[in-house]
mmCIF file of C-alpha atoms and ligand atoms in Angstrom:
data_model
loop_
_atom_site.group_PDB
_atom_site.id
_atom_site.type_symbol
_atom_site.label_atom_id
_atom_site.label_comp_id
_atom_site.label_asym_id
_atom_site.label_seq_id
_atom_site.Cartn_x
_atom_site.Cartn_y
_atom_site.Cartn_z
ATOM 1 C CA MET A 5 -14.538 -24.273 -7.317
ATOM 2 C CA ASN A 6 -14.840 -27.709 -5.039
ATOM 3 C CA ARG A 7 -16.705 -27.988 -2.106
ATOM 4 C CA LYS A 8 -14.203 -27.841 0.337
ATOM 5 C CA ALA A 9 -13.088 -25.137 -0.963
ATOM 6 C CA ARG A 10 -16.679 -23.639 -0.660
ATOM 7 C CA GLN A 11 -17.212 -24.060 2.943
ATOM 8 C CA ILE A 12 -13.125 -22.933 3.133
ATOM 9 C CA ILE A 13 -15.052 -19.139 1.679
ATOM 10 C CA SER A 14 -18.331 -19.478 3.738
ATOM 11 C CA LYS A 15 -16.925 -19.917 7.085
ATOM 12 C CA ALA A 16 -14.056 -17.125 6.642
ATOM 13 C CA VAL A 17 -17.145 -14.655 5.619
ATOM 14 C CA ARG A 18 -18.782 -15.826 8.524
ATOM 15 C CA ASN A 19 -16.415 -15.495 11.042
ATOM 16 C CA ASN A 20 -12.735 -13.478 9.406
ATOM 17 C CA THR A 21 -10.089 -16.824 10.072
ATOM 18 C CA LEU A 22 -8.144 -18.893 8.103
ATOM 19 C CA SER A 23 -5.308 -21.072 7.999
ATOM 20 C CA LYS A 24 -2.450 -21.525 7.133
ATOM 21 C CA GLU A 25 -3.623 -24.881 4.999
ATOM 22 C CA GLU A 26 -6.578 -23.894 4.212
ATOM 23 C CA ILE A 27 -5.019 -20.401 2.782
ATOM 24 C CA ILE A 28 -2.901 -21.910 0.396
ATOM 25 C CA LEU A 29 -5.235 -24.122 -0.949
ATOM 26 C CA LEU A 30 -7.674 -21.219 -1.791
ATOM 27 C CA LEU A 31 -4.185 -19.464 -3.790
ATOM 28 C CA SER A 32 -4.267 -22.894 -5.496
ATOM 29 C CA CYS A 33 -7.501 -23.279 -7.215
ATOM 30 C CA GLU A 34 -7.736 -22.836 -10.975
ATOM 31 C CA ASN A 35 -7.917 -19.312 -12.051
ATOM 32 C CA SER A 36 -11.334 -20.142 -13.417
ATOM 33 C CA HIS A 37 -12.661 -21.373 -10.349
ATOM 34 C CA ASN A 38 -11.809 -17.728 -8.216
ATOM 35 C CA TYR A 39 -15.418 -16.332 -8.393
ATOM 36 C CA ASP A 40 -16.094 -17.049 -5.280
ATOM 37 C CA LEU A 41 -13.312 -15.602 -2.942
ATOM 38 C CA PHE A 42 -13.336 -12.407 -5.287
ATOM 39 C CA GLN A 43 -17.495 -11.826 -4.521
ATOM 40 C CA ALA A 44 -17.505 -13.105 -1.019
ATOM 41 C CA ALA A 45 -14.774 -10.365 -0.742
ATOM 42 C CA ASP A 46 -17.091 -8.262 -2.625
ATOM 43 C CA LEU A 47 -19.664 -9.107 0.049
ATOM 44 C CA VAL A 48 -17.439 -8.642 3.479
ATOM 45 C CA ARG A 49 -15.951 -5.145 1.749
ATOM 46 C CA ARG A 50 -19.907 -4.122 1.323
ATOM 47 C CA ARG A 51 -21.199 -5.731 4.507
ATOM 48 C CA TYR A 52 -18.772 -3.664 6.643
ATOM 49 C CA LEU A 53 -17.101 -0.836 4.525
ATOM 50 C CA GLY A 54 -20.334 -0.031 2.727
ATOM 51 C CA ASN A 55 -19.920 1.208 -1.704
ATOM 52 C CA ALA A 56 -18.040 4.366 -0.838
ATOM 53 C CA VAL A 57 -14.137 4.627 -2.671
ATOM 54 C CA HIS A 58 -11.782 6.653 -0.588
ATOM 55 C CA LEU A 59 -9.052 8.089 -2.905
ATOM 56 C CA ARG A 60 -5.974 8.920 -1.528
ATOM 57 C CA GLY A 61 -3.082 11.684 -3.264
ATOM 58 C CA ILE A 62 -0.108 11.055 -4.075
ATOM 59 C CA ILE A 63 3.801 13.095 -3.853
ATOM 60 C CA GLU A 64 6.438 10.993 -4.944
ATOM 61 C CA PHE A 65 8.778 14.207 -3.760
ATOM 62 C CA SER A 66 12.014 12.168 -4.183
ATOM 63 C CA ASN A 67 13.731 9.303 -5.871
ATOM 64 C CA TYR A 68 16.424 9.822 -4.300
ATOM 65 C CA CYS A 69 17.038 6.263 -2.179
ATOM 66 C CA GLY A 70 20.438 5.076 0.361
ATOM 67 C CA ARG A 71 18.828 1.027 -0.411
ATOM 68 C CA LEU A 72 19.593 -2.123 -2.903
ATOM 69 C CA CYS A 73 16.387 -3.293 -2.740
ATOM 70 C CA ARG A 74 16.659 -5.879 -5.455
ATOM 71 C CA TYR A 75 13.761 -5.769 -7.261
ATOM 72 C CA CYS A 76 13.460 -1.493 -7.132
ATOM 73 C CA GLY A 77 14.778 1.153 -9.225
ATOM 74 C CA LEU A 78 15.062 3.693 -7.347
ATOM 75 C CA ARG A 79 17.795 1.655 -5.567
ATOM 76 C CA CYS A 80 21.253 3.785 -5.052
ATOM 77 C CA ALA A 81 23.297 1.931 -7.484
ATOM 78 C CA ASN A 82 20.863 1.993 -10.844
ATOM 79 C CA LYS A 83 22.934 4.943 -11.634
ATOM 80 C CA SER A 84 20.663 5.171 -15.597
ATOM 81 C CA LEU A 85 17.876 7.391 -13.135
ATOM 82 C CA GLN A 86 17.944 11.187 -13.384
ATOM 83 C CA ARG A 87 17.280 12.308 -9.806
ATOM 84 C CA TYR A 88 14.821 14.790 -8.202
ATOM 85 C CA ARG A 89 13.837 15.950 -5.413
ATOM 86 C CA MET A 90 11.195 18.296 -4.971
ATOM 87 C CA THR A 91 11.370 20.919 -2.100
ATOM 88 C CA ALA A 92 9.159 21.940 1.673
ATOM 89 C CA ASP A 93 7.256 24.492 -0.551
ATOM 90 C CA ASP A 94 6.127 22.474 -3.582
ATOM 91 C CA ILE A 95 5.883 19.194 -1.874
ATOM 92 C CA TYR A 96 3.348 22.147 0.250
ATOM 93 C CA LYS A 97 1.450 22.955 -2.641
ATOM 94 C CA ALA A 98 1.341 19.312 -5.324
ATOM 95 C CA ALA A 99 -0.582 19.371 -1.718
ATOM 96 C CA VAL A 100 -1.825 22.539 -1.383
ATOM 97 C CA ASP A 101 -3.973 21.672 -5.463
ATOM 98 C CA ALA A 102 -4.668 18.791 -3.943
ATOM 99 C CA CYS A 103 -7.212 19.248 -1.200
ATOM 100 C CA VAL A 104 -8.579 21.958 -4.008
ATOM 101 C CA LEU A 105 -9.056 19.192 -6.559
ATOM 102 C CA GLY A 106 -11.158 17.279 -3.817
ATOM 103 C CA TYR A 107 -8.128 15.078 -2.240
ATOM 104 C CA ARG A 108 -8.481 14.756 2.200
ATOM 105 C CA THR A 109 -5.655 12.954 2.316
ATOM 106 C CA ILE A 110 -2.488 13.691 1.580
ATOM 107 C CA VAL A 111 0.267 10.760 1.349
ATOM 108 C CA LEU A 112 3.992 11.667 0.999
ATOM 109 C CA GLN A 113 5.380 9.198 -0.162
ATOM 110 C CA SER A 114 10.303 8.777 -1.368
ATOM 111 C CA GLY A 115 13.110 7.145 -1.829
ATOM 112 C CA GLU A 116 14.873 6.942 1.752
ATOM 113 C CA ASP A 117 16.314 10.069 1.829
ATOM 114 C CA ALA A 118 18.352 11.686 4.681
ATOM 115 C CA PHE A 119 18.319 14.367 3.210
ATOM 116 C CA TYR A 120 15.126 15.358 4.807
ATOM 117 C CA ASP A 121 15.695 15.651 8.129
ATOM 118 C CA ALA A 122 13.237 14.962 11.096
ATOM 119 C CA ASP A 123 12.748 18.685 11.239
ATOM 120 C CA THR A 124 12.170 19.291 7.725
ATOM 121 C CA ILE A 125 9.561 16.459 7.477
ATOM 122 C CA ALA A 126 7.818 17.948 10.534
ATOM 123 C CA SER A 127 7.572 21.347 10.147
ATOM 124 C CA LEU A 128 5.846 19.601 6.076
ATOM 125 C CA VAL A 129 3.927 17.727 8.314
ATOM 126 C CA ARG A 130 2.458 20.656 10.006
ATOM 127 C CA ARG A 131 1.277 22.403 7.482
ATOM 128 C CA LEU A 132 -0.745 20.194 6.163
ATOM 129 C CA LYS A 133 -2.241 19.293 9.430
ATOM 130 C CA GLU A 134 -3.010 23.568 9.605
ATOM 131 C CA LEU A 135 -4.837 22.663 5.379
ATOM 132 C CA GLY A 136 -7.392 20.105 7.428
ATOM 133 C CA LEU A 137 -5.699 17.138 5.011
ATOM 134 C CA ALA A 138 -5.382 13.950 6.522
ATOM 135 C CA VAL A 139 -1.307 13.097 6.794
ATOM 136 C CA THR A 140 0.166 8.837 4.992
ATOM 137 C CA LEU A 141 3.981 9.159 5.913
ATOM 138 C CA SER A 142 5.182 6.879 3.546
ATOM 139 C CA LEU A 143 9.710 7.615 3.678
ATOM 140 C CA GLY A 144 11.325 4.506 4.443
ATOM 141 C CA GLU A 145 12.750 3.351 7.776
ATOM 142 C CA ARG A 146 14.077 5.682 10.389
ATOM 143 C CA SER A 147 14.589 6.448 14.187
ATOM 144 C CA TYR A 148 11.771 6.180 16.439
ATOM 145 C CA GLU A 149 12.338 9.827 17.794
ATOM 146 C CA GLU A 150 11.854 10.789 13.749
ATOM 147 C CA TYR A 151 8.378 8.883 13.661
ATOM 148 C CA ARG A 152 7.364 10.425 17.226
ATOM 149 C CA LEU A 153 8.142 13.741 16.251
ATOM 150 C CA TRP A 154 6.176 13.239 13.466
ATOM 151 C CA ARG A 155 3.604 10.880 15.436
ATOM 152 C CA LYS A 156 2.714 14.367 17.021
ATOM 153 C CA GLU A 157 2.845 16.927 15.200
ATOM 154 C CA GLY A 158 0.088 15.515 13.359
ATOM 155 C CA ALA A 159 0.815 12.671 10.906
ATOM 156 C CA ASP A 160 -1.739 10.415 10.807
ATOM 157 C CA ARG A 161 -0.491 7.148 9.323
ATOM 158 C CA TYR A 162 2.197 5.391 8.134
ATOM 159 C CA LEU A 163 2.930 3.146 4.891
ATOM 160 C CA LEU A 164 6.195 0.721 4.973
ATOM 161 C CA LYS A 165 4.719 -2.614 3.474
ATOM 162 C CA HIS A 166 6.542 -5.591 4.942
ATOM 163 C CA GLU A 167 7.723 -6.947 1.139
ATOM 164 C CA THR A 168 7.786 -11.174 1.558
ATOM 165 C CA GLU A 169 7.295 -12.729 5.443
ATOM 166 C CA ASP A 170 9.981 -14.560 4.240
ATOM 167 C CA PRO A 171 12.346 -13.836 6.792
ATOM 168 C CA LEU A 172 15.683 -15.176 3.664
ATOM 169 C CA LEU A 173 13.590 -14.380 0.354
ATOM 170 C CA TYR A 174 13.337 -10.599 2.347
ATOM 171 C CA GLU A 175 16.952 -10.768 3.412
ATOM 172 C CA LYS A 176 18.525 -12.222 -0.651
ATOM 173 C CA LEU A 177 16.028 -8.884 -1.652
ATOM 174 C CA HIS A 178 16.935 -7.130 0.446
ATOM 175 C CA PRO A 179 20.894 -7.037 0.769
ATOM 176 C CA ASP A 180 21.113 -4.311 2.778
ATOM 177 C CA MET A 181 18.267 -5.139 5.526
ATOM 178 C CA ASN A 182 16.381 -6.772 8.023
ATOM 179 C CA TYR A 183 13.251 -8.684 8.447
ATOM 180 C CA THR A 184 13.382 -8.153 12.534
ATOM 181 C CA ASN A 185 13.708 -4.357 11.763
ATOM 182 C CA ARG A 186 11.423 -3.681 8.939
ATOM 183 C CA LEU A 187 9.147 -4.982 11.647
ATOM 184 C CA ASN A 188 9.761 -3.172 14.669
ATOM 185 C CA CYS A 189 10.058 -0.033 13.105
ATOM 186 C CA LEU A 190 6.068 -1.869 12.312
ATOM 187 C CA TYR A 191 5.636 -1.863 16.219
ATOM 188 C CA TRP A 192 7.159 1.718 16.837
ATOM 189 C CA LEU A 193 4.615 2.625 14.450
ATOM 190 C CA ARG A 194 1.923 1.012 15.806
ATOM 191 C CA GLU A 195 2.665 1.805 19.572
ATOM 192 C CA LEU A 196 2.674 5.640 18.595
ATOM 193 C CA GLY A 197 -0.416 5.864 17.493
ATOM 194 C CA TYR A 198 0.401 6.022 13.878
ATOM 195 C CA GLN A 199 -2.929 4.089 12.323
ATOM 196 C CA ILE A 200 -0.380 1.948 10.328
ATOM 197 C CA GLY A 201 -0.416 0.076 6.293
ATOM 198 C CA SER A 202 2.413 -2.738 5.153
ATOM 199 C CA GLY A 203 1.756 -5.084 2.769
ATOM 200 C CA CYS A 204 4.228 -7.164 0.206
ATOM 201 C CA MET A 205 4.367 -8.224 -3.781
ATOM 202 C CA VAL A 206 3.010 -10.855 -5.498
ATOM 203 C CA GLY A 207 5.132 -12.429 -7.789
ATOM 204 C CA LEU A 208 8.363 -12.463 -6.448
ATOM 205 C CA PRO A 209 11.855 -14.502 -7.484
ATOM 206 C CA GLY A 210 11.545 -17.754 -6.007
ATOM 207 C CA GLN A 211 8.364 -17.094 -3.216
ATOM 208 C CA THR A 212 6.028 -19.904 -2.702
ATOM 209 C CA PRO A 213 2.515 -19.794 -1.791
ATOM 210 C CA GLU A 214 3.340 -20.788 1.684
ATOM 211 C CA MET A 215 4.885 -17.463 1.839
ATOM 212 C CA LEU A 216 2.014 -15.834 -0.232
ATOM 213 C CA ALA A 217 -0.234 -17.658 2.520
ATOM 214 C CA ALA A 218 2.079 -16.370 5.486
ATOM 215 C CA ASP A 219 2.060 -12.307 4.046
ATOM 216 C CA VAL A 220 -1.392 -12.973 4.031
ATOM 217 C CA LEU A 221 -1.571 -13.994 8.129
ATOM 218 C CA LEU A 222 1.555 -11.587 9.327
ATOM 219 C CA LEU A 223 -0.965 -8.915 8.235
ATOM 220 C CA LYS A 224 -3.473 -10.158 10.257
ATOM 221 C CA GLU A 225 -2.102 -10.389 13.771
ATOM 222 C CA LEU A 226 -0.246 -6.816 12.629
ATOM 223 C CA ASP A 227 -4.185 -5.950 12.363
ATOM 224 C CA VAL A 228 -3.215 -3.464 9.794
ATOM 225 C CA GLU A 229 -5.322 -0.290 9.383
ATOM 226 C CA MET A 230 -4.106 -0.917 5.288
ATOM 227 C CA ALA A 231 -2.939 -3.641 2.735
ATOM 228 C CA GLY A 232 -0.856 -2.421 0.460
ATOM 229 C CA ILE A 233 -0.743 -5.350 -2.076
ATOM 230 C CA GLY A 234 0.187 -5.312 -5.557
ATOM 231 C CA PRO A 235 2.911 -7.651 -8.589
ATOM 232 C CA PHE A 236 6.520 -7.635 -8.465
ATOM 233 C CA ILE A 237 7.669 -6.378 -11.788
ATOM 234 C CA PRO A 238 9.862 -6.570 -13.181
ATOM 235 C CA ASN A 239 12.550 -3.062 -13.409
ATOM 236 C CA PRO A 240 15.073 -3.849 -16.561
ATOM 237 C CA SER A 241 17.569 -1.349 -14.572
ATOM 238 C CA THR A 242 17.408 -3.845 -11.572
ATOM 239 C CA PRO A 243 19.039 -7.178 -10.934
ATOM 240 C CA LEU A 244 15.797 -8.859 -10.944
ATOM 241 C CA ALA A 245 15.080 -7.055 -15.263
ATOM 242 C CA THR A 246 15.089 -10.754 -16.297
ATOM 243 C CA ALA A 247 12.513 -12.315 -13.647
ATOM 244 C CA ALA A 248 9.030 -13.316 -14.236
ATOM 245 C CA PRO A 249 6.246 -10.859 -13.376
ATOM 246 C CA GLY A 250 3.628 -11.407 -10.498
ATOM 247 C CA THR A 251 0.287 -12.685 -12.213
ATOM 248 C CA ALA A 252 -3.066 -10.300 -12.266
ATOM 249 C CA ASP A 253 -4.767 -13.382 -10.958
ATOM 250 C CA MET A 254 -2.861 -13.752 -7.772
ATOM 251 C CA THR A 255 -2.776 -10.718 -6.844
ATOM 252 C CA LEU A 256 -6.441 -9.854 -7.111
ATOM 253 C CA LYS A 257 -6.801 -13.339 -4.116
ATOM 254 C CA MET A 258 -4.170 -12.545 -2.000
ATOM 255 C CA VAL A 259 -6.177 -8.614 -2.007
ATOM 256 C CA ALA A 260 -9.710 -11.438 -1.859
ATOM 257 C CA LEU A 261 -8.412 -13.463 1.008
ATOM 258 C CA THR A 262 -6.884 -10.056 3.178
ATOM 259 C CA ARG A 263 -9.602 -8.939 3.211
ATOM 260 C CA LEU A 264 -11.613 -11.680 3.922
ATOM 261 C CA LEU A 265 -9.381 -12.053 7.379
ATOM 262 C CA LEU A 266 -9.006 -8.587 7.275
ATOM 263 C CA PRO A 267 -13.583 -6.350 7.540
ATOM 264 C CA ARG A 268 -12.757 -3.142 8.092
ATOM 265 C CA SER A 269 -9.369 -2.913 6.815
ATOM 266 C CA HIS A 270 -8.936 -0.102 4.085
ATOM 267 C CA LEU A 271 -6.985 -2.321 0.024
ATOM 268 C CA PRO A 272 -6.275 -0.548 -1.298
ATOM 269 C CA ALA A 273 -7.109 -1.389 -6.068
ATOM 270 C CA THR A 274 -2.740 -0.425 -6.411
ATOM 271 C CA THR A 275 -0.914 1.129 -9.225
ATOM 272 C CA ALA A 276 1.355 -1.672 -10.433
ATOM 273 C CA LEU A 277 -1.983 -4.243 -10.943
ATOM 274 C CA VAL A 278 -3.227 -0.578 -13.231
ATOM 275 C CA THR A 279 -0.359 -1.811 -14.585
ATOM 276 C CA LEU A 280 -0.185 -5.233 -14.895
ATOM 277 C CA ALA A 281 -3.442 -4.936 -15.654
ATOM 278 C CA GLY A 282 -6.200 -2.094 -17.817
ATOM 279 C CA ASP A 283 -8.425 -3.866 -15.649
ATOM 280 C CA GLY A 284 -6.630 -4.513 -12.417
ATOM 281 C CA ARG A 285 -8.632 -1.477 -10.466
ATOM 282 C CA GLU A 286 -11.765 -2.479 -11.933
ATOM 283 C CA ARG A 287 -11.276 -6.134 -10.288
ATOM 284 C CA ALA A 288 -9.839 -4.968 -7.260
ATOM 285 C CA LEU A 289 -12.503 -2.994 -6.334
ATOM 286 C CA CYS A 290 -14.903 -5.890 -7.078
ATOM 287 C CA SER A 291 -12.624 -8.096 -5.068
ATOM 288 C CA GLY A 292 -12.110 -6.547 -1.333
ATOM 289 C CA ALA A 293 -10.409 -3.198 -2.443
ATOM 290 C CA ASN A 294 -12.159 -0.012 -1.537
ATOM 291 C CA VAL A 295 -9.319 2.788 -1.550
ATOM 292 C CA ILE A 296 -7.458 4.498 -4.783
ATOM 293 C CA MET A 297 -3.979 6.094 -4.096
ATOM 294 C CA LEU A 298 -4.072 8.659 -7.643
ATOM 295 C CA ASN A 299 -0.522 10.057 -8.667
ATOM 296 C CA VAL A 300 -0.484 14.550 -7.569
ATOM 297 C CA THR A 301 2.906 14.236 -7.690
ATOM 298 C CA PRO A 302 3.925 17.343 -10.459
ATOM 299 C CA LEU A 303 4.260 16.349 -14.186
ATOM 300 C CA ALA A 304 7.587 16.736 -14.657
ATOM 301 C CA PHE A 305 9.252 14.387 -12.101
ATOM 302 C CA ARG A 306 6.311 12.233 -12.713
ATOM 303 C CA ASP A 307 8.225 9.309 -14.665
ATOM 304 C CA LEU A 308 11.371 10.214 -12.803
ATOM 305 C CA TYR A 309 9.358 7.685 -9.705
ATOM 306 C CA ASN A 310 10.263 5.858 -11.524
ATOM 307 C CA ILE A 311 9.172 1.868 -8.555
ATOM 308 C CA TYR A 312 8.616 -0.364 -11.733
ATOM 309 C CA PRO A 313 8.172 0.322 -15.565
ATOM 310 C CA ASN A 314 4.836 1.858 -17.390
ATOM 311 C CA LYS A 315 4.279 2.830 -13.907
ATOM 312 C CA GLU A 316 0.263 4.002 -14.834
ATOM 313 C CA ARG A 317 -1.032 7.587 -15.535
ATOM 314 C CA ALA A 318 2.218 8.833 -15.301
ATOM 315 C CA ASP A 319 2.085 11.617 -18.051
ATOM 316 C CA GLU A 320 -1.555 12.984 -16.645
ATOM 317 C CA ALA A 321 -2.145 15.938 -14.447
ATOM 318 C CA PRO A 322 -4.103 15.821 -10.854
ATOM 319 C CA ALA A 323 -7.245 17.496 -12.061
ATOM 320 C CA ALA A 324 -8.104 15.044 -15.669
ATOM 321 C CA GLY A 325 -6.482 11.986 -13.503
ATOM 322 C CA ARG A 326 -9.131 12.244 -10.225
ATOM 323 C CA ARG A 327 -11.774 12.848 -13.560
ATOM 324 C CA GLN A 328 -11.170 10.132 -14.976
ATOM 325 C CA ILE A 329 -11.144 8.013 -11.818
ATOM 326 C CA GLU A 330 -14.730 9.193 -11.381
ATOM 327 C CA ASN A 331 -16.093 7.521 -14.401
ATOM 328 C CA THR A 332 -15.269 4.701 -13.237
ATOM 329 C CA LEU A 333 -16.121 4.487 -10.144
ATOM 330 C CA SER A 334 -19.556 5.933 -11.210
ATOM 331 C CA ALA A 335 -19.773 2.952 -13.913
ATOM 332 C CA LEU A 336 -19.398 0.650 -11.053
ATOM 333 C CA GLY A 337 -22.044 2.188 -8.987
ATOM 334 C CA ARG A 338 -19.151 2.722 -6.144
ATOM 335 C CA PRO A 339 -19.222 7.022 -4.909
ATOM 336 C CA VAL A 340 -16.790 9.052 -3.779
ATOM 337 C CA ALA A 341 -16.269 8.758 -0.001
ATOM 338 C CA GLN A 342 -16.249 12.231 1.186
ATOM 339 C CA ASN A 343 -14.567 12.036 4.144
ATOM 340 C CA ALA A 344 -11.098 11.848 5.799
ATOM 341 C CA GLY A 345 -10.720 7.858 5.372
ATOM 342 C CA HIS A 346 -9.848 7.146 8.613
ATOM 343 C CA SER A 347 -9.685 3.741 9.401
ATOM 344 C CA PRO A 348 -12.938 2.130 10.990
ATOM 345 C CA LYS A 349 -11.056 0.230 13.477
ATOM 346 C CA ARG A 350 -10.209 2.935 15.829
ATOM 347 C CA LYS A 351 -13.468 2.530 16.983
ATOM 348 C CA PHE A 352 -13.896 -0.905 17.697
ATOM 349 C CA ARG A 353 -9.958 -0.946 18.952
ATOM 350 C CA ARG A 354 -11.134 2.033 21.011
ATOM 351 C CA ALA A 355 -14.355 0.215 22.168
ATOM 352 C CA ALA A 356 -12.599 -2.935 22.860
ATOM 353 C CA GLY A 357 -10.304 -0.859 25.952
HETATM 354 N N1 SAH B 418 10.866 3.605 0.902
HETATM 355 C C1 SAH B 418 9.668 3.664 0.611
HETATM 356 C C2 SAH B 418 9.064 3.320 -0.315
HETATM 357 C C3 SAH B 418 9.643 2.219 -1.145
HETATM 358 S S1 SAH B 418 8.325 2.509 -2.750
HETATM 359 C C4 SAH B 418 9.575 2.452 2.002
HETATM 360 O O1 SAH B 418 10.573 1.898 2.230
HETATM 361 O O2 SAH B 418 8.797 1.971 2.377
HETATM 362 C C5 SAH B 418 7.358 1.322 -2.956
HETATM 363 C C6 SAH B 418 6.381 0.101 -2.791
HETATM 364 O O3 SAH B 418 7.074 0.149 -4.246
HETATM 365 C C7 SAH B 418 7.658 -0.785 -2.273
HETATM 366 O O4 SAH B 418 6.782 -0.830 -0.993
HETATM 367 C C8 SAH B 418 7.639 -1.971 -2.739
HETATM 368 O O5 SAH B 418 6.063 -2.335 -2.259
HETATM 369 C C9 SAH B 418 6.651 -1.299 -3.958
HETATM 370 N N2 SAH B 418 8.225 -1.957 -5.379
HETATM 371 C C10 SAH B 418 9.499 -1.322 -5.996
HETATM 372 N N3 SAH B 418 9.563 -1.835 -6.420
HETATM 373 C C11 SAH B 418 8.376 -2.891 -7.034
HETATM 374 C C12 SAH B 418 8.439 -3.841 -8.378
HETATM 375 N N4 SAH B 418 9.533 -4.212 -9.422
HETATM 376 N N5 SAH B 418 7.433 -3.886 -8.381
HETATM 377 C C13 SAH B 418 6.127 -4.380 -7.584
HETATM 378 N N6 SAH B 418 6.472 -3.139 -6.736
HETATM 379 C C14 SAH B 418 7.536 -2.431 -6.505
#
């Protein structure tokens, strides 16, 4: 890595800022030269958040979706996918099982499935809060009133990735959606007091380093509590079947840069990265990541939540999956966090008035 890049990294470690040009320069460094960037992100993560890794249990409760996202296997035009919906009771039961295994946060994710109305989700949130769990919702774009109701019932966090900051690329990839609505949803969620998660895919067809730099800067501007950054993986049942996938190296650079700019945010080592590169989880944990989302969906539905192919650990029962991660973490000297893993940014925001 050249001297200029090293200077930029040291500056970012000191003051958590980078210009767009600086980010582009770091994204463009040859892969063999990234060690300094990853090490700097690891240092910032340790300094601000310590070594503990937060484990979240994710329940993918429905693969029905009304949207047409061109990269995603759940898109409603994909007629080759067998669809499923879990009942509220089955979702609750899966959450209780995860709670027994030690999870303190449950993430409920689905396609955009209007079948689950506002009250169904609200009563599910209420029941999960009675278990003492932190609840993250990731149900896509819904109305302000729905977000408000779920927050009132106790939902703690909402995950809605912006996917790409480039409005034109966004609209090409989402023929039935628009970028402004996406951002509005994030602003509503923030206003309602959710801890917000956003994020992007890396290596989308037509995506440039400039656009990736804009993604990182948007995460900084939104001051997200959580940022999910994963590689694009082409799904054979979508219009992007023959597109090239993103790379693990570019994804790791994006995670590391986000860590430099958002020292207190939660950054997961994403499942998509592990799907693309077997050692992706360990590498992400050493490049700024401090969260792992593990699948606790009942096995019967696992391989039907087919966003992209060969999703990691599709056939592993929740207990075995958790044991294996605990071993991986212990080998890395990274303990499992014992608290609910609310964002430490909260404290600072309150302190700032
Ligand atoms: N309906 C919810 C959840 C969407 S699926 C929502 O709109 O938020 C969860 C995430 O999977 C998406 O945000 C997207 O970033 C990711 N994803 C979908 N298809 C993908 C693909 N082919 N490769 C990599 N990630 C993908």
